[in-house]
């Protein structure tokens, strides 16, 4: 059965620090997709990135970067030079055939000024 | 482009009462999802529609929850009667189709408190 584990319940950093959010997944499929979503206090889940299982290239978007490693079933998310506006709950999710998203429990990130 | 609209934002009811939530997906999106997010957990899929047909309702507690999407556009999720454990945020999402890999876009949710 598919499963997503985000072992870090809560992380606190000081502004401008780098922070990495961990995500480990389990699936029997060879074709799947991984996602990261951000949930600010307003409640809306905001899409950040999608990665398919055949593309292990790391990706960078501004201060955000993602490290996908199939060998360890991990899809970690790093924020460089964190800002107060990055404070939110971050969810990692796995999608297999059928478009069903399975979410991890989320990591609360608190960035203090 | 307008996002996914949900109403109401907040609802407080007593146990055994009924409640309904409304969702209007992004224009042109064929697939609509309802998720339940209990405090401290990730969202869990309740039901998925493709146009006005149900694709997956395997995790919907059908004895008390119902959902419809009659004209293939907006949708209503109902709980009748509500239990204390139904306190959660109910999120609606939409995507262009059921093709795997499609990004799901979420609304702000309805926060339900059952007293």
PDB file of C-alpha atoms in Angstrom:
ATOM      1  CA  UNK A   1       0.000   0.000   0.000  1.00  0.00           C
ATOM      2  CA  UNK A   2       1.150   3.492  -0.703  1.00  0.00           C
ATOM      3  CA  UNK A   3       2.339   5.587   2.203  1.00  0.00           C
ATOM      4  CA  UNK A   4       4.065   8.911   2.751  1.00  0.00           C
ATOM      5  CA  UNK A   5       6.055   9.668   5.887  1.00  0.00           C
ATOM      6  CA  UNK A   6       7.096  13.115   7.000  1.00  0.00           C
ATOM      7  CA  UNK A   7       8.993  12.397  10.188  1.00  0.00           C
ATOM      8  CA  UNK A   8       9.505  16.036  11.165  1.00  0.00           C
ATOM      9  CA  UNK A   9       6.382  17.262  12.880  1.00  0.00           C
ATOM     10  CA  UNK A  10       7.614  20.792  13.424  1.00  0.00           C
ATOM     11  CA  UNK A  11      10.746  22.760  12.548  1.00  0.00           C
ATOM     12  CA  UNK A  12      11.708  26.209  13.819  1.00  0.00           C
ATOM     13  CA  UNK A  13      14.423  28.272  12.178  1.00  0.00           C
ATOM     14  CA  UNK A  14      15.607  31.834  12.235  1.00  0.00           C
ATOM     15  CA  UNK A  15      15.190  33.913   9.123  1.00  0.00           C
ATOM     16  CA  UNK A  16      17.904  33.400   6.475  1.00  0.00           C
ATOM     17  CA  UNK A  17      18.698  29.900   7.690  1.00  0.00           C
ATOM     18  CA  UNK A  18      18.428  27.024   5.215  1.00  0.00           C
ATOM     19  CA  UNK A  19      15.950  24.293   6.092  1.00  0.00           C
ATOM     20  CA  UNK A  20      15.260  20.840   4.649  1.00  0.00           C
ATOM     21  CA  UNK A  21      11.937  19.060   4.945  1.00  0.00           C
ATOM     22  CA  UNK A  22      12.123  15.291   4.639  1.00  0.00           C
ATOM     23  CA  UNK A  23       9.716  13.016   2.792  1.00  0.00           C
ATOM     24  CA  UNK A  24       9.901   9.242   2.469  1.00  0.00           C
ATOM     25  CA  UNK A  25       7.366   7.272   0.445  1.00  0.00           C
ATOM     26  CA  UNK A  26       6.324   3.684  -0.143  1.00  0.00           C
ATOM     27  CA  UNK A  27       4.800   2.335  -3.326  1.00  0.00           C
ATOM     28  CA  UNK A  28       4.793  -0.867  -5.354  1.00  0.00           C
ATOM     29  CA  UNK A  29       4.244   0.942  -8.634  1.00  0.00           C
ATOM     30  CA  UNK A  30       7.042   1.820 -11.010  1.00  0.00           C
ATOM     31  CA  UNK A  31       5.109   4.803 -12.359  1.00  0.00           C
ATOM     32  CA  UNK A  32       4.067   7.395  -9.838  1.00  0.00           C
ATOM     33  CA  UNK A  33       4.188  11.098  -9.123  1.00  0.00           C
ATOM     34  CA  UNK A  34       5.369  13.023  -6.111  1.00  0.00           C
ATOM     35  CA  UNK A  35       4.132  16.428  -5.037  1.00  0.00           C
ATOM     36  CA  UNK A  36       4.818  19.117  -2.492  1.00  0.00           C
ATOM     37  CA  UNK A  37       2.081  21.459  -1.337  1.00  0.00           C
ATOM     38  CA  UNK A  38       2.240  24.444   1.028  1.00  0.00           C
ATOM     39  CA  UNK A  39      -0.638  25.230   3.401  1.00  0.00           C
ATOM     40  CA  UNK A  40      -0.402  28.760   4.810  1.00  0.00           C
ATOM     41  CA  UNK A  41      -2.640  29.893   7.684  1.00  0.00           C
ATOM     42  CA  UNK A  42      -5.353  30.819   5.173  1.00  0.00           C
ATOM     43  CA  UNK A  43      -5.899  27.096   4.709  1.00  0.00           C
ATOM     44  CA  UNK A  44      -5.610  26.724   0.958  1.00  0.00           C
ATOM     45  CA  UNK A  45      -3.184  24.075  -0.274  1.00  0.00           C
ATOM     46  CA  UNK A  46      -0.792  25.673  -2.755  1.00  0.00           C
ATOM     47  CA  UNK A  47       0.915  23.469  -5.334  1.00  0.00           C
ATOM     48  CA  UNK A  48       4.714  23.751  -5.337  1.00  0.00           C
ATOM     49  CA  UNK A  49       6.124  20.947  -7.481  1.00  0.00           C
ATOM     50  CA  UNK A  50       5.325  17.682  -9.238  1.00  0.00           C
ATOM     51  CA  UNK A  51       7.925  15.016 -10.034  1.00  0.00           C
ATOM     52  CA  UNK A  52       7.431  11.774 -11.966  1.00  0.00           C
ATOM     53  CA  UNK A  53       9.182   8.566 -11.001  1.00  0.00           C
ATOM     54  CA  UNK A  54      11.329   8.507 -14.124  1.00  0.00           C
ATOM     55  CA  UNK A  55      12.853  11.910 -13.604  1.00  0.00           C
ATOM     56  CA  UNK A  56      15.394  11.952 -10.812  1.00  0.00           C
ATOM     57  CA  UNK A  57      16.883  15.263 -11.791  1.00  0.00           C
ATOM     58  CA  UNK A  58      16.968  17.689  -8.912  1.00  0.00           C
ATOM     59  CA  UNK A  59      15.071  20.897  -9.409  1.00  0.00           C
ATOM     60  CA  UNK A  60      15.633  24.446  -8.267  1.00  0.00           C
ATOM     61  CA  UNK A  61      13.094  27.233  -8.330  1.00  0.00           C
ATOM     62  CA  UNK A  62      14.308  30.418  -6.739  1.00  0.00           C
ATOM     63  CA  UNK A  63      14.952  29.682  -3.061  1.00  0.00           C
ATOM     64  CA  UNK A  64      13.297  26.268  -3.339  1.00  0.00           C
ATOM     65  CA  UNK A  65      15.014  23.056  -4.365  1.00  0.00           C
ATOM     66  CA  UNK A  66      14.011  19.423  -4.399  1.00  0.00           C
ATOM     67  CA  UNK A  67      16.124  16.288  -4.136  1.00  0.00           C
ATOM     68  CA  UNK A  68      14.510  13.108  -5.487  1.00  0.00           C
ATOM     69  CA  UNK A  69      16.294   9.815  -4.781  1.00  0.00           C
ATOM     70  CA  UNK A  70      14.554   6.613  -5.849  1.00  0.00           C
ATOM     71  CA  UNK A  71      17.212   4.477  -4.178  1.00  0.00           C
ATOM     72  CA  UNK A  72      16.101   5.735  -0.764  1.00  0.00           C
ATOM     73  CA  UNK A  73      12.469   6.517  -1.734  1.00  0.00           C
ATOM     74  CA  UNK A  74      12.921  10.092  -0.649  1.00  0.00           C
ATOM     75  CA  UNK A  75      11.810  13.425  -2.049  1.00  0.00           C
ATOM     76  CA  UNK A  76      13.238  16.147   0.169  1.00  0.00           C
ATOM     77  CA  UNK A  77      12.518  19.852  -0.042  1.00  0.00           C
ATOM     78  CA  UNK A  78      15.018  22.579   0.846  1.00  0.00           C
ATOM     79  CA  UNK A  79      14.318  26.251   1.377  1.00  0.00           C
ATOM     80  CA  UNK A  80      17.414  28.423   1.133  1.00  0.00           C
ATOM     81  CA  UNK A  81      17.612  31.665   3.089  1.00  0.00           C
ATOM     82  CA  UNK A  82      14.224  31.142   4.716  1.00  0.00           C
ATOM     83  CA  UNK A  83      11.833  34.037   5.193  1.00  0.00           C
ATOM     84  CA  UNK A  84       8.988  34.644   7.609  1.00  0.00           C
ATOM     85  CA  UNK A  85       6.529  34.241   4.707  1.00  0.00           C
ATOM     86  CA  UNK A  86       7.705  30.646   4.345  1.00  0.00           C
ATOM     87  CA  UNK A  87       5.998  29.806   7.633  1.00  0.00           C
ATOM     88  CA  UNK A  88       3.333  27.237   6.808  1.00  0.00           C
ATOM     89  CA  UNK A  89       2.551  23.537   6.877  1.00  0.00           C
ATOM     90  CA  UNK A  90       4.226  21.645   4.054  1.00  0.00           C
ATOM     91  CA  UNK A  91       2.817  18.405   2.703  1.00  0.00           C
ATOM     92  CA  UNK A  92       4.462  15.764   0.589  1.00  0.00           C
ATOM     93  CA  UNK A  93       2.082  13.591  -1.439  1.00  0.00           C
ATOM     94  CA  UNK A  94       2.207  10.510  -3.669  1.00  0.00           C
ATOM     95  CA  UNK A  95      -0.009   9.851  -6.671  1.00  0.00           C
ATOM     96  CA  UNK A  96      -0.344   6.506  -8.398  1.00  0.00           C
ATOM     97  CA  UNK A  97      -2.690   5.372 -11.134  1.00  0.00           C
ATOM     98  CA  UNK A  98      -6.136   6.908 -10.821  1.00  0.00           C
ATOM     99  CA  UNK A  99      -5.117  10.374  -9.768  1.00  0.00           C
ATOM    100  CA  UNK A 100      -5.560   9.665  -6.050  1.00  0.00           C
ATOM    101  CA  UNK A 101      -3.263  11.728  -3.839  1.00  0.00           C
ATOM    102  CA  UNK A 102      -1.971  10.244  -0.601  1.00  0.00           C
ATOM    103  CA  UNK A 103      -0.585  12.876   1.733  1.00  0.00           C
ATOM    104  CA  UNK A 104       1.926  12.726   4.527  1.00  0.00           C
ATOM    105  CA  UNK A 105       1.030  14.185   7.923  1.00  0.00           C
ATOM    106  CA  UNK A 106       2.783  17.440   7.108  1.00  0.00           C
ATOM    107  CA  UNK A 107       5.646  19.433   8.615  1.00  0.00           C
ATOM    108  CA  UNK A 108       4.970  22.719  10.374  1.00  0.00           C
ATOM    109  CA  UNK A 109       7.679  25.228   9.505  1.00  0.00           C
ATOM    110  CA  UNK A 110       8.068  28.279  11.709  1.00  0.00           C
ATOM    111  CA  UNK A 111      10.469  30.959  10.531  1.00  0.00           C
ATOM    112  CA  UNK A 112      11.261  33.579  13.135  1.00  0.00           C
ATOM    113  CA  UNK A 113      12.589  37.035  12.397  1.00  0.00           C
TER     114      UNK A 113
ATOM    115  CA  UNK B   1      -8.325  32.663 -13.543  1.00  0.00           C
ATOM    116  CA  UNK B   2     -10.598  32.136 -10.550  1.00  0.00           C
ATOM    117  CA  UNK B   3      -9.598  29.395  -8.145  1.00  0.00           C
ATOM    118  CA  UNK B   4     -11.679  26.772  -6.394  1.00  0.00           C
ATOM    119  CA  UNK B   5     -14.441  28.416  -4.384  1.00  0.00           C
ATOM    120  CA  UNK B   6     -15.851  26.902  -1.210  1.00  0.00           C
ATOM    121  CA  UNK B   7     -18.510  28.003   1.223  1.00  0.00           C
ATOM    122  CA  UNK B   8     -19.072  28.457   4.036  1.00  0.00           C
ATOM    123  CA  UNK B   9     -15.573  29.023   5.467  1.00  0.00           C
ATOM    124  CA  UNK B  10     -16.631  28.035   8.959  1.00  0.00           C
ATOM    125  CA  UNK B  11     -19.508  26.045  10.407  1.00  0.00           C
ATOM    126  CA  UNK B  12     -20.353  25.122  13.983  1.00  0.00           C
ATOM    127  CA  UNK B  13     -23.084  22.578  14.640  1.00  0.00           C
ATOM    128  CA  UNK B  14     -24.151  20.205  17.371  1.00  0.00           C
ATOM    129  CA  UNK B  15     -23.815  16.457  17.017  1.00  0.00           C
ATOM    130  CA  UNK B  16     -26.651  14.754  15.196  1.00  0.00           C
ATOM    131  CA  UNK B  17     -27.370  17.898  13.175  1.00  0.00           C
ATOM    132  CA  UNK B  18     -26.969  18.049   9.391  1.00  0.00           C
ATOM    133  CA  UNK B  19     -24.569  20.219   7.427  1.00  0.00           C
ATOM    134  CA  UNK B  20     -23.755  20.864   3.777  1.00  0.00           C
ATOM    135  CA  UNK B  21     -20.722  22.291   2.061  1.00  0.00           C
ATOM    136  CA  UNK B  22     -20.545  23.750  -1.413  1.00  0.00           C
ATOM    137  CA  UNK B  23     -17.715  23.776  -3.949  1.00  0.00           C
ATOM    138  CA  UNK B  24     -17.303  25.468  -7.324  1.00  0.00           C
ATOM    139  CA  UNK B  25     -14.239  24.140  -9.173  1.00  0.00           C
ATOM    140  CA  UNK B  26     -11.996  25.973 -11.596  1.00  0.00           C
ATOM    141  CA  UNK B  27     -13.825  26.568 -14.846  1.00  0.00           C
ATOM    142  CA  UNK B  28     -13.366  23.714 -17.283  1.00  0.00           C
ATOM    143  CA  UNK B  29     -12.016  21.242 -14.754  1.00  0.00           C
ATOM    144  CA  UNK B  30     -13.694  17.898 -15.246  1.00  0.00           C
ATOM    145  CA  UNK B  31     -12.513  16.252 -12.043  1.00  0.00           C
ATOM    146  CA  UNK B  32     -13.570  17.303  -8.561  1.00  0.00           C
ATOM    147  CA  UNK B  33     -12.388  15.932  -5.222  1.00  0.00           C
ATOM    148  CA  UNK B  34     -13.502  16.241  -1.626  1.00  0.00           C
ATOM    149  CA  UNK B  35     -10.917  15.730   1.098  1.00  0.00           C
ATOM    150  CA  UNK B  36     -11.214  15.587   4.866  1.00  0.00           C
ATOM    151  CA  UNK B  37      -8.335  17.071   6.865  1.00  0.00           C
ATOM    152  CA  UNK B  38      -8.380  16.309  10.578  1.00  0.00           C
ATOM    153  CA  UNK B  39      -6.240  18.581  12.736  1.00  0.00           C
ATOM    154  CA  UNK B  40      -2.597  17.538  12.627  1.00  0.00           C
ATOM    155  CA  UNK B  41      -3.049  15.192   9.666  1.00  0.00           C
ATOM    156  CA  UNK B  42      -2.751  15.355   5.923  1.00  0.00           C
ATOM    157  CA  UNK B  43      -5.872  15.534   3.752  1.00  0.00           C
ATOM    158  CA  UNK B  44      -7.644  12.255   3.070  1.00  0.00           C
ATOM    159  CA  UNK B  45      -9.684  11.702  -0.079  1.00  0.00           C
ATOM    160  CA  UNK B  46     -13.393  11.178   0.509  1.00  0.00           C
ATOM    161  CA  UNK B  47     -14.763  11.153  -3.025  1.00  0.00           C
ATOM    162  CA  UNK B  48     -13.686  11.861  -6.582  1.00  0.00           C
ATOM    163  CA  UNK B  49     -15.984  12.890  -9.450  1.00  0.00           C
ATOM    164  CA  UNK B  50     -15.302  12.863 -13.169  1.00  0.00           C
ATOM    165  CA  UNK B  51     -17.875  15.260 -14.613  1.00  0.00           C
ATOM    166  CA  UNK B  52     -21.043  14.161 -12.772  1.00  0.00           C
ATOM    167  CA  UNK B  53     -20.021  10.550 -12.211  1.00  0.00           C
ATOM    168  CA  UNK B  54     -18.318   9.070  -9.157  1.00  0.00           C
ATOM    169  CA  UNK B  55     -14.846   7.666  -9.825  1.00  0.00           C
ATOM    170  CA  UNK B  56     -13.839   6.741  -6.274  1.00  0.00           C
ATOM    171  CA  UNK B  57     -15.868   6.899  -3.062  1.00  0.00           C
ATOM    172  CA  UNK B  58     -14.186   4.037  -1.265  1.00  0.00           C
ATOM    173  CA  UNK B  59     -13.294   6.164   1.764  1.00  0.00           C
ATOM    174  CA  UNK B  60     -16.603   7.992   2.072  1.00  0.00           C
ATOM    175  CA  UNK B  61     -18.590   6.946   5.193  1.00  0.00           C
ATOM    176  CA  UNK B  62     -21.744   6.355   3.225  1.00  0.00           C
ATOM    177  CA  UNK B  63     -23.969   5.867   6.249  1.00  0.00           C
ATOM    178  CA  UNK B  64     -23.719   9.581   7.009  1.00  0.00           C
ATOM    179  CA  UNK B  65     -21.865  11.308   4.164  1.00  0.00           C
ATOM    180  CA  UNK B  66     -23.221  11.990   0.704  1.00  0.00           C
ATOM    181  CA  UNK B  67     -22.002  14.064  -2.214  1.00  0.00           C
ATOM    182  CA  UNK B  68     -23.344  15.059  -5.569  1.00  0.00           C
ATOM    183  CA  UNK B  69     -22.252  16.890  -8.654  1.00  0.00           C
ATOM    184  CA  UNK B  70     -25.440  16.972 -10.650  1.00  0.00           C
ATOM    185  CA  UNK B  71     -24.500  19.151 -13.618  1.00  0.00           C
ATOM    186  CA  UNK B  72     -20.832  18.279 -13.694  1.00  0.00           C
ATOM    187  CA  UNK B  73     -19.788  21.643 -12.315  1.00  0.00           C
ATOM    188  CA  UNK B  74     -20.318  22.564  -8.673  1.00  0.00           C
ATOM    189  CA  UNK B  75     -20.703  20.005  -5.928  1.00  0.00           C
ATOM    190  CA  UNK B  76     -22.261  19.599  -2.499  1.00  0.00           C
ATOM    191  CA  UNK B  77     -21.003  17.434   0.347  1.00  0.00           C
ATOM    192  CA  UNK B  78     -23.485  16.606   3.105  1.00  0.00           C
ATOM    193  CA  UNK B  79     -23.131  15.064   6.536  1.00  0.00           C
ATOM    194  CA  UNK B  80     -26.266  13.707   8.198  1.00  0.00           C
ATOM    195  CA  UNK B  81     -26.167  13.197  11.153  1.00  0.00           C
ATOM    196  CA  UNK B  82     -22.849  14.693  12.231  1.00  0.00           C
ATOM    197  CA  UNK B  83     -20.642  13.099  14.873  1.00  0.00           C
ATOM    198  CA  UNK B  84     -17.963  14.674  17.037  1.00  0.00           C
ATOM    199  CA  UNK B  85     -15.244  12.950  15.010  1.00  0.00           C
ATOM    200  CA  UNK B  86     -16.412  14.752  11.865  1.00  0.00           C
ATOM    201  CA  UNK B  87     -14.776  17.944  13.150  1.00  0.00           C
ATOM    202  CA  UNK B  88     -12.244  18.737  10.444  1.00  0.00           C
ATOM    203  CA  UNK B  89     -11.508  20.947   7.473  1.00  0.00           C
ATOM    204  CA  UNK B  90     -13.244  19.822   4.295  1.00  0.00           C
ATOM    205  CA  UNK B  91     -11.230  20.685   1.236  1.00  0.00           C
ATOM    206  CA  UNK B  92     -12.432  20.706  -2.326  1.00  0.00           C
ATOM    207  CA  UNK B  93     -10.006  20.358  -5.220  1.00  0.00           C
ATOM    208  CA  UNK B  94     -10.264  20.189  -8.990  1.00  0.00           C
ATOM    209  CA  UNK B  95      -8.093  19.091 -11.893  1.00  0.00           C
ATOM    210  CA  UNK B  96      -8.479  19.112 -15.679  1.00  0.00           C
ATOM    211  CA  UNK B  97      -9.047  15.347 -15.906  1.00  0.00           C
ATOM    212  CA  UNK B  98      -8.360  12.049 -14.212  1.00  0.00           C
ATOM    213  CA  UNK B  99      -5.097  11.543 -16.042  1.00  0.00           C
ATOM    214  CA  UNK B 100      -2.470  10.592 -13.541  1.00  0.00           C
ATOM    215  CA  UNK B 101      -0.008  13.397 -12.895  1.00  0.00           C
ATOM    216  CA  UNK B 102      -2.680  16.093 -13.101  1.00  0.00           C
ATOM    217  CA  UNK B 103      -2.142  18.830 -10.591  1.00  0.00           C
ATOM    218  CA  UNK B 104      -4.992  19.230  -8.152  1.00  0.00           C
ATOM    219  CA  UNK B 105      -5.896  22.801  -7.190  1.00  0.00           C
ATOM    220  CA  UNK B 106      -7.431  23.308  -3.781  1.00  0.00           C
ATOM    221  CA  UNK B 107      -9.920  25.681  -2.268  1.00  0.00           C
ATOM    222  CA  UNK B 108      -9.502  27.278   1.159  1.00  0.00           C
ATOM    223  CA  UNK B 109     -11.734  24.707   2.789  1.00  0.00           C
ATOM    224  CA  UNK B 110     -14.649  24.685   5.227  1.00  0.00           C
ATOM    225  CA  UNK B 111     -13.729  24.287   8.875  1.00  0.00           C
ATOM    226  CA  UNK B 112     -16.401  22.237  10.634  1.00  0.00           C
ATOM    227  CA  UNK B 113     -16.699  22.081  14.406  1.00  0.00           C
ATOM    228  CA  UNK B 114     -19.143  19.535  15.828  1.00  0.00           C
ATOM    229  CA  UNK B 115     -20.026  20.191  19.484  1.00  0.00           C
TER     230      UNK B 115
END
